Short mmCIF file of C-alpha atoms and ligand atoms in Angstrom, two decimals:
data_model
loop_
_atom_site.label_atom_id
_atom_site.label_comp_id
_atom_site.label_asym_id
_atom_site.label_seq_id
_atom_site.Cartn_x
_atom_site.Cartn_y
_atom_site.Cartn_z
CA UNK A 1355 15.92 45.12 29.16
CA UNK A 1356 14.06 46.05 26.04
CA UNK A 1357 16.03 46.73 22.88
CA UNK A 1358 19.23 45.81 24.63
CA UNK A 1359 20.21 43.15 22.14
CA UNK A 1360 19.81 39.49 21.68
CA UNK A 1361 21.53 38.19 24.79
CA UNK A 1362 20.61 40.80 27.34
CA UNK A 1363 17.26 39.30 28.22
CA UNK A 1364 19.04 36.29 29.60
CA UNK A 1365 21.18 38.41 31.91
CA UNK A 1366 18.43 40.47 33.40
CA UNK A 1367 15.37 38.32 33.46
CA UNK A 1368 15.15 36.03 36.46
CA UNK A 1369 12.94 33.77 34.38
CA UNK A 1370 15.55 33.32 31.65
CA UNK A 1371 18.43 32.73 34.00
CA UNK A 1372 16.28 30.14 35.74
CA UNK A 1373 15.72 28.45 32.39
CA UNK A 1374 19.44 28.58 31.70
CA UNK A 1375 20.30 27.03 34.99
CA UNK A 1376 17.76 24.31 34.31
CA UNK A 1377 19.35 23.68 30.94
CA UNK A 1378 22.85 23.56 32.35
CA UNK A 1379 21.86 21.18 35.08
CA UNK A 1380 19.99 18.99 32.59
CA UNK A 1381 23.08 19.00 30.38
CA UNK A 1382 25.22 17.88 33.31
CA UNK A 1383 22.75 15.15 34.15
CA UNK A 1384 22.70 14.06 30.52
CA UNK A 1385 26.49 13.71 30.54
CA UNK A 1386 26.19 11.24 33.39
CA UNK A 1387 23.02 9.45 32.38
CA UNK A 1388 24.69 6.67 30.42
CA UNK A 1389 27.12 5.59 33.12
CA UNK A 1390 24.39 5.94 35.71
CA UNK A 1391 22.28 3.61 33.60
CA UNK A 1392 19.33 5.97 33.53
CA UNK A 1393 18.27 5.38 29.94
CA UNK A 1394 15.68 2.79 29.09
CA UNK A 1395 14.19 1.65 25.84
CA UNK A 1396 10.49 1.17 25.44
CA UNK A 1397 9.28 -0.89 22.52
CA UNK A 1398 6.24 -0.40 20.36
CA UNK A 1399 5.07 -3.28 18.16
CA UNK A 1400 4.57 -3.01 14.43
CA UNK A 1401 1.85 -5.19 12.95
CA UNK A 1402 1.01 -6.58 9.59
CA UNK A 1403 -2.70 -6.17 9.03
CA UNK A 1404 -2.78 -8.92 6.42
CA UNK A 1405 -1.07 -11.66 8.43
CA UNK A 1406 -2.09 -10.40 11.86
CA UNK A 1407 1.56 -10.94 12.82
CA UNK A 1408 3.83 -8.69 14.78
CA UNK A 1409 6.64 -7.85 12.38
CA UNK A 1410 8.87 -5.68 14.48
CA UNK A 1411 9.45 -3.30 17.34
CA UNK A 1412 10.40 0.34 17.34
CA UNK A 1413 12.77 1.23 20.16
CA UNK A 1414 11.80 4.53 21.78
CA UNK A 1415 14.17 6.13 24.24
CA UNK A 1416 13.19 7.13 27.79
CA UNK A 1417 15.28 8.77 30.48
CA UNK A 1418 14.65 7.81 34.08
CA UNK A 1419 15.77 11.11 35.55
CA UNK A 1420 16.59 10.97 39.28
CA UNK A 1421 14.62 14.14 40.06
CA UNK A 1422 12.26 14.66 37.15
CA UNK A 1423 11.02 11.11 36.66
CA UNK A 1424 10.57 9.31 33.38
CA UNK A 1425 11.28 11.72 30.52
CA UNK A 1426 10.10 11.24 26.95
CA UNK A 1427 12.59 12.10 24.20
CA UNK A 1428 10.84 15.40 23.53
CA UNK A 1429 12.32 16.59 26.84
CA UNK A 1430 15.98 15.94 26.08
CA UNK A 1431 16.78 14.78 22.53
CA UNK A 1432 17.18 18.33 21.22
CA UNK A 1433 19.64 19.11 24.01
CA UNK A 1434 21.50 15.88 23.31
CA UNK A 1435 21.73 16.86 19.66
CA UNK A 1436 22.96 20.39 20.38
CA UNK A 1437 25.64 19.16 22.75
CA UNK A 1438 26.67 16.23 20.56
CA UNK A 1439 25.89 13.81 23.37
CA UNK A 1440 23.39 12.16 21.04
CA UNK A 1441 26.15 10.10 19.42
CA UNK A 1442 26.99 8.34 22.67
CA UNK A 1443 23.31 7.89 23.35
CA UNK A 1444 22.79 6.37 19.90
CA UNK A 1445 25.61 3.92 20.57
CA UNK A 1446 23.86 2.89 23.74
CA UNK A 1447 20.50 2.54 21.93
CA UNK A 1448 22.14 0.35 19.27
CA UNK A 1449 23.76 -1.94 21.83
CA UNK A 1450 20.79 -2.16 24.16
CA UNK A 1451 18.28 -2.61 21.32
CA UNK A 1452 20.29 -5.40 19.71
CA UNK A 1453 20.86 -7.07 23.07
CA UNK A 1454 17.10 -7.14 23.62
CA UNK A 1455 16.33 -8.28 20.08
CA UNK A 1456 18.76 -11.18 20.55
CA UNK A 1457 16.82 -12.21 23.66
CA UNK A 1458 13.53 -12.14 21.73
CA UNK A 1459 15.08 -14.12 18.91
CA UNK A 1460 16.37 -16.68 21.40
CA UNK A 1461 12.83 -16.84 22.81
CA UNK A 1462 11.49 -17.96 19.45
CA UNK A 1463 10.48 -14.61 17.96
CA UNK A 1464 12.95 -15.03 15.15
CA UNK A 1465 10.96 -13.00 12.64
CA UNK A 1466 11.08 -9.83 14.74
CA UNK A 1467 12.89 -6.76 13.45
CA UNK A 1468 14.11 -3.82 15.45
CA UNK A 1469 13.64 -0.24 14.29
CA UNK A 1470 15.57 2.53 15.95
CA UNK A 1471 15.89 6.26 15.49
CA UNK A 1472 19.09 8.05 14.56
CA UNK A 1473 19.69 11.80 14.35
CA UNK A 1474 21.31 13.89 11.67
CA UNK A 1475 24.24 14.34 14.06
CA UNK A 1476 24.89 10.59 13.95
CA UNK A 1477 25.43 10.85 10.21
CA UNK A 1478 28.22 13.36 10.72
CA UNK A 1479 30.33 10.58 12.22
CA UNK A 1480 32.80 8.93 9.93
CA UNK A 1481 32.43 5.62 11.74
CA UNK A 1482 28.63 5.44 11.72
CA UNK A 1483 28.48 2.55 9.28
CA UNK A 1484 30.91 0.42 11.29
CA UNK A 1485 29.09 1.16 14.52
CA UNK A 1486 25.68 0.28 13.13
CA UNK A 1487 26.88 -2.91 11.49
CA UNK A 1488 28.90 -4.03 14.52
CA UNK A 1489 25.98 -3.87 16.94
CA UNK A 1490 23.80 -6.71 15.57
CA UNK A 1491 26.91 -8.77 14.77
CA UNK A 1492 28.03 -8.54 18.37
CA UNK A 1493 24.72 -9.99 19.50
CA UNK A 1494 24.52 -12.65 16.82
CA UNK A 1495 21.75 -10.96 14.85
CA UNK A 1496 21.63 -10.49 11.09
CA UNK A 1497 21.91 -6.92 9.81
CA UNK A 1498 18.65 -7.45 7.95
CA UNK A 1499 16.82 -7.54 11.29
CA UNK A 1500 17.78 -3.93 11.93
CA UNK A 1501 16.02 -0.87 10.58
CA UNK A 1502 17.31 2.67 10.97
CA UNK A 1503 14.69 5.43 10.97
CA UNK A 1504 15.80 8.81 9.69
CA UNK A 1505 13.83 11.94 8.87
CA UNK A 1506 13.32 13.56 5.52
CA UNK A 1507 15.30 16.64 6.50
CA UNK A 1508 18.50 14.58 6.62
CA UNK A 1509 17.91 13.41 3.07
CA UNK A 1510 17.18 16.90 1.86
CA UNK A 1511 20.58 18.12 2.88
CA UNK A 1512 21.52 16.06 -0.11
CA UNK A 1513 25.02 15.54 1.22
CA UNK A 1514 26.99 12.98 -0.75
CA UNK A 1515 28.26 11.49 2.51
CA UNK A 1516 24.78 10.78 3.75
CA UNK A 1517 23.81 9.16 0.46
CA UNK A 1518 26.96 7.04 0.60
CA UNK A 1519 26.28 5.97 4.18
CA UNK A 1520 22.69 5.01 3.43
CA UNK A 1521 23.82 3.04 0.40
CA UNK A 1522 26.47 1.20 2.42
CA UNK A 1523 24.00 0.43 5.18
CA UNK A 1524 21.68 -1.06 2.57
CA UNK A 1525 24.54 -3.06 1.06
CA UNK A 1526 25.09 -4.60 4.49
CA UNK A 1527 21.42 -5.48 4.58
CA UNK A 1528 20.42 -2.86 7.15
CA UNK A 1529 16.99 -1.44 6.37
CA UNK A 1530 16.57 2.32 6.25
CA UNK A 1531 13.19 3.96 6.75
CA UNK A 1532 12.13 7.54 6.21
CA UNK A 1533 10.26 8.59 9.34
CA UNK A 1534 7.44 11.15 9.39
CA UNK A 1535 7.10 10.81 5.65
CA UNK A 1536 5.12 13.49 3.85
CA UNK A 1537 5.37 16.03 6.61
CA UNK A 1538 7.69 18.72 5.51
CA UNK A 1539 8.71 18.59 1.94
CA UNK A 1540 6.86 18.72 -1.30
CA UNK A 1541 9.85 17.60 -3.34
CA UNK A 1542 10.09 13.86 -3.70
CA UNK A 1543 13.12 14.05 -5.91
CA UNK A 1544 15.43 12.86 -3.17
CA UNK A 1545 13.75 9.44 -3.29
CA UNK A 1546 15.52 8.82 -6.57
CA UNK A 1547 18.91 9.40 -4.97
CA UNK A 1548 18.46 7.65 -1.65
CA UNK A 1549 18.31 3.88 -1.66
CA UNK A 1550 16.01 3.65 1.38
CA UNK A 1551 13.90 0.57 2.00
CA UNK A 1552 10.80 1.87 3.79
CA UNK A 1553 8.67 4.91 4.37
CA UNK A 1554 6.66 5.63 7.45
CA UNK A 1555 3.51 7.67 6.93
CA UNK A 1556 3.46 10.53 9.40
CA UNK A 1557 0.94 10.22 12.18
CA UNK A 1558 -0.70 13.54 11.36
CA UNK A 1559 -2.19 12.03 8.18
CA UNK A 1560 -3.47 9.04 10.11
CA UNK A 1561 -4.99 11.32 12.75
CA UNK A 1562 -6.87 13.29 10.10
CA UNK A 1563 -8.15 10.18 8.31
CA UNK A 1564 -11.91 10.25 8.42
CA UNK A 1565 -11.90 13.92 9.37
CA UNK A 1566 -10.86 15.35 6.06
CA UNK A 1567 -10.66 13.90 2.60
CA UNK A 1568 -7.26 15.52 2.06
CA UNK A 1569 -5.55 13.13 4.45
CA UNK A 1570 -6.94 10.11 2.59
CA UNK A 1571 -5.82 11.59 -0.71
CA UNK A 1572 -2.30 12.10 0.56
CA UNK A 1573 -2.11 8.56 1.95
CA UNK A 1574 -3.43 7.25 -1.35
CA UNK A 1575 -0.62 9.13 -3.09
CA UNK A 1576 2.00 7.82 -0.66
CA UNK A 1577 0.81 4.25 -1.28
CA UNK A 1578 1.43 4.87 -4.97
CA UNK A 1579 4.89 6.30 -4.28
CA UNK A 1580 5.83 3.29 -2.16
CA UNK A 1581 4.66 0.93 -4.89
CA UNK A 1582 6.44 2.88 -7.59
CA UNK A 1583 9.74 2.90 -5.74
CA UNK A 1584 9.34 -0.64 -4.40
CA UNK A 1585 9.42 0.55 -0.79
CA UNK A 1586 7.96 -1.07 2.27
CA UNK A 1587 5.19 1.11 3.71
CA UNK A 1588 4.05 1.46 7.30
CA UNK A 1589 1.71 3.92 9.02
CA UNK A 1590 2.23 5.14 12.54
CA UNK A 1591 -0.02 6.76 15.11
CA UNK A 1592 -2.89 4.36 14.44
CA UNK A 1593 -5.23 4.82 17.38
CA UNK A 1594 -8.53 3.29 16.31
CA UNK A 1595 -10.00 0.35 14.49
CA UNK A 1596 -11.54 2.76 12.02
CA UNK A 1597 -8.15 4.27 11.14
CA UNK A 1598 -6.69 0.78 10.74
CA UNK A 1599 -9.52 -0.22 8.42
CA UNK A 1600 -9.24 2.95 6.32
CA UNK A 1601 -5.49 2.50 6.00
CA UNK A 1602 -5.92 -1.09 4.87
CA UNK A 1603 -8.56 0.02 2.35
CA UNK A 1604 -6.09 2.57 1.01
CA UNK A 1605 -3.49 -0.17 0.60
CA UNK A 1606 -1.31 0.40 3.66
CA UNK A 1607 -1.03 -2.99 5.37
CA UNK A 1608 1.54 -2.44 8.07
CA UNK A 1609 0.79 -0.33 11.10
CA UNK A 1610 1.99 0.91 14.43
CA UNK A 1611 0.11 2.87 17.07
CA UNK A 1612 -1.71 2.87 20.37
CA UNK A 1613 -4.52 0.80 18.84
CA UNK A 1614 -2.07 -2.10 18.47
CA UNK A 1615 0.04 -1.34 21.49
CA UNK A 1616 1.72 1.49 23.37
CA UNK A 1617 5.47 1.65 23.80
CA UNK A 1618 6.31 -0.50 26.82
CA UNK A 1619 9.38 -1.84 28.62
CA UNK A 1620 10.76 -5.01 27.04
CA UNK A 1621 9.40 -7.35 29.68
CA UNK A 1622 5.82 -6.10 29.22
CA UNK A 1623 5.60 -5.64 25.48
CA UNK A 1624 5.65 -9.31 24.49
CA UNK A 1625 3.32 -10.51 27.22
CA UNK A 1626 0.22 -10.34 25.09
CA UNK A 1627 1.78 -11.25 21.78
CA UNK A 1628 2.87 -14.87 21.51
CA UNK A 1629 4.80 -16.26 18.55
P1 C2E B 513 8.92 9.13 16.24
O1 C2E B 513 10.12 8.35 15.84
O2 C2E B 513 8.07 9.70 15.17
O3 C2E B 513 8.12 8.17 17.21
C1 C2E B 513 6.71 8.13 17.28
C2 C2E B 513 6.20 8.84 18.52
O4 C2E B 513 4.78 8.74 18.55
C3 C2E B 513 6.68 8.23 19.83
O5 C2E B 513 6.77 9.28 20.78
C4 C2E B 513 5.53 7.28 20.19
O6 C2E B 513 5.45 7.00 21.57
C5 C2E B 513 4.36 8.09 19.72
N1 C2E B 513 3.22 7.25 19.35
C6 C2E B 513 3.21 5.93 19.02
N2 C2E B 513 1.96 5.51 18.72
C7 C2E B 513 1.15 6.58 18.83
C8 C2E B 513 -0.26 6.77 18.65
O7 C2E B 513 -1.03 5.88 18.30
N3 C2E B 513 -0.72 8.04 18.87
C9 C2E B 513 0.08 9.07 19.25
N4 C2E B 513 -0.45 10.27 19.44
N5 C2E B 513 1.43 8.92 19.43
C10 C2E B 513 1.95 7.68 19.23
P2 C2E B 513 8.03 9.38 21.77
O8 C2E B 513 8.36 8.02 22.28
O9 C2E B 513 7.72 10.46 22.75
O10 C2E B 513 9.20 9.84 20.82
C11 C2E B 513 9.18 11.10 20.20
C12 C2E B 513 10.29 11.25 19.19
O11 C2E B 513 11.56 11.20 19.83
C13 C2E B 513 10.33 10.13 18.18
O12 C2E B 513 9.36 10.36 17.18
C14 C2E B 513 11.75 10.22 17.68
O13 C2E B 513 11.86 11.22 16.70
C15 C2E B 513 12.49 10.67 18.91
N6 C2E B 513 13.18 9.51 19.51
C16 C2E B 513 12.67 8.49 20.24
N7 C2E B 513 13.63 7.61 20.60
C17 C2E B 513 14.79 8.08 20.05
C18 C2E B 513 16.14 7.59 20.03
O14 C2E B 513 16.50 6.54 20.58
N8 C2E B 513 17.06 8.36 19.36
C19 C2E B 513 16.70 9.51 18.71
N9 C2E B 513 17.65 10.20 18.07
N10 C2E B 513 15.44 9.98 18.70
C20 C2E B 513 14.49 9.27 19.36
CA1 CA B 514 10.60 6.74 14.53
CA1 CA B 515 7.53 9.14 13.20
CA1 CA B 516 8.38 12.41 14.86
#
């Protein structure tokens, strides 16, 4: 086995071939998951500290796998991206999320926004704009109630197409947020080229708040960036009252995290939060 080249391990190791079989079977299951109605969205509320109001929900995908149980996205999103299945999944997320948001709106929660996550692969589609814009329209929701979360890495590719798509989404009123902001890249230059509307402070900074001064300094800097660029700012991964207070002191008013509420199925998430 040793030194026999890159692929040989997979042929000879029972462990690797087991892993490969697992992957293949998961890929097959993933192909069928949409028609079998195995995906579910959980929703996590986003709060405004200042008003005490719930301002929106982030839709987080779950897969009710027939054998493996409820899977978090960490267990299958990468595979969905590699196989390209993610685009069909994203279509489903858009439809299902907007359908649910329409129900909440009809229930009197008219101010609620829906945030959902798209992958870089979604931006390779020529028809992404049409698909995103059509989803809220189909359910009688304004485009301005929808927020697309994308990661910094997509923006760093600096592809003209991606810039154009983000700009067109914004022109239709769709909000675009940079997820996990501050995590990977030291260059902020892309902010000048991308007309995004929000940034989401990565949860690692929130976690380290109170533990090291560096995290507070970075959040302080991000607050300044958001102000300078006129961007909405929200922090995620807020787990304690102390973190919420420190964030507010630093000037970050909007928050999401276990302290305010865990991601839950639609019928449970609004139970404790009345309009
Ligand atoms: P993300 O977009 O950064 O989502 C935040 C993750 O942190 C979620 O994990 C959420 O459940 C978790 N979280 C929320 N509050 C807290 C907190 O207070 N403390 C801690 N420790 N964690 C918290 P989840 O649901 O497992 O999702 C993981 C990632 O999967 C997401 O990260 C997102 O990148 C991706 N994802 C989720 N849904 C979708 C989807 O529909 N499409 C795509 N393409 N990706 C998705
Ligand atoms: Ca997100
Ligand atoms: Ca995030
Ligand atoms: Ca993340």
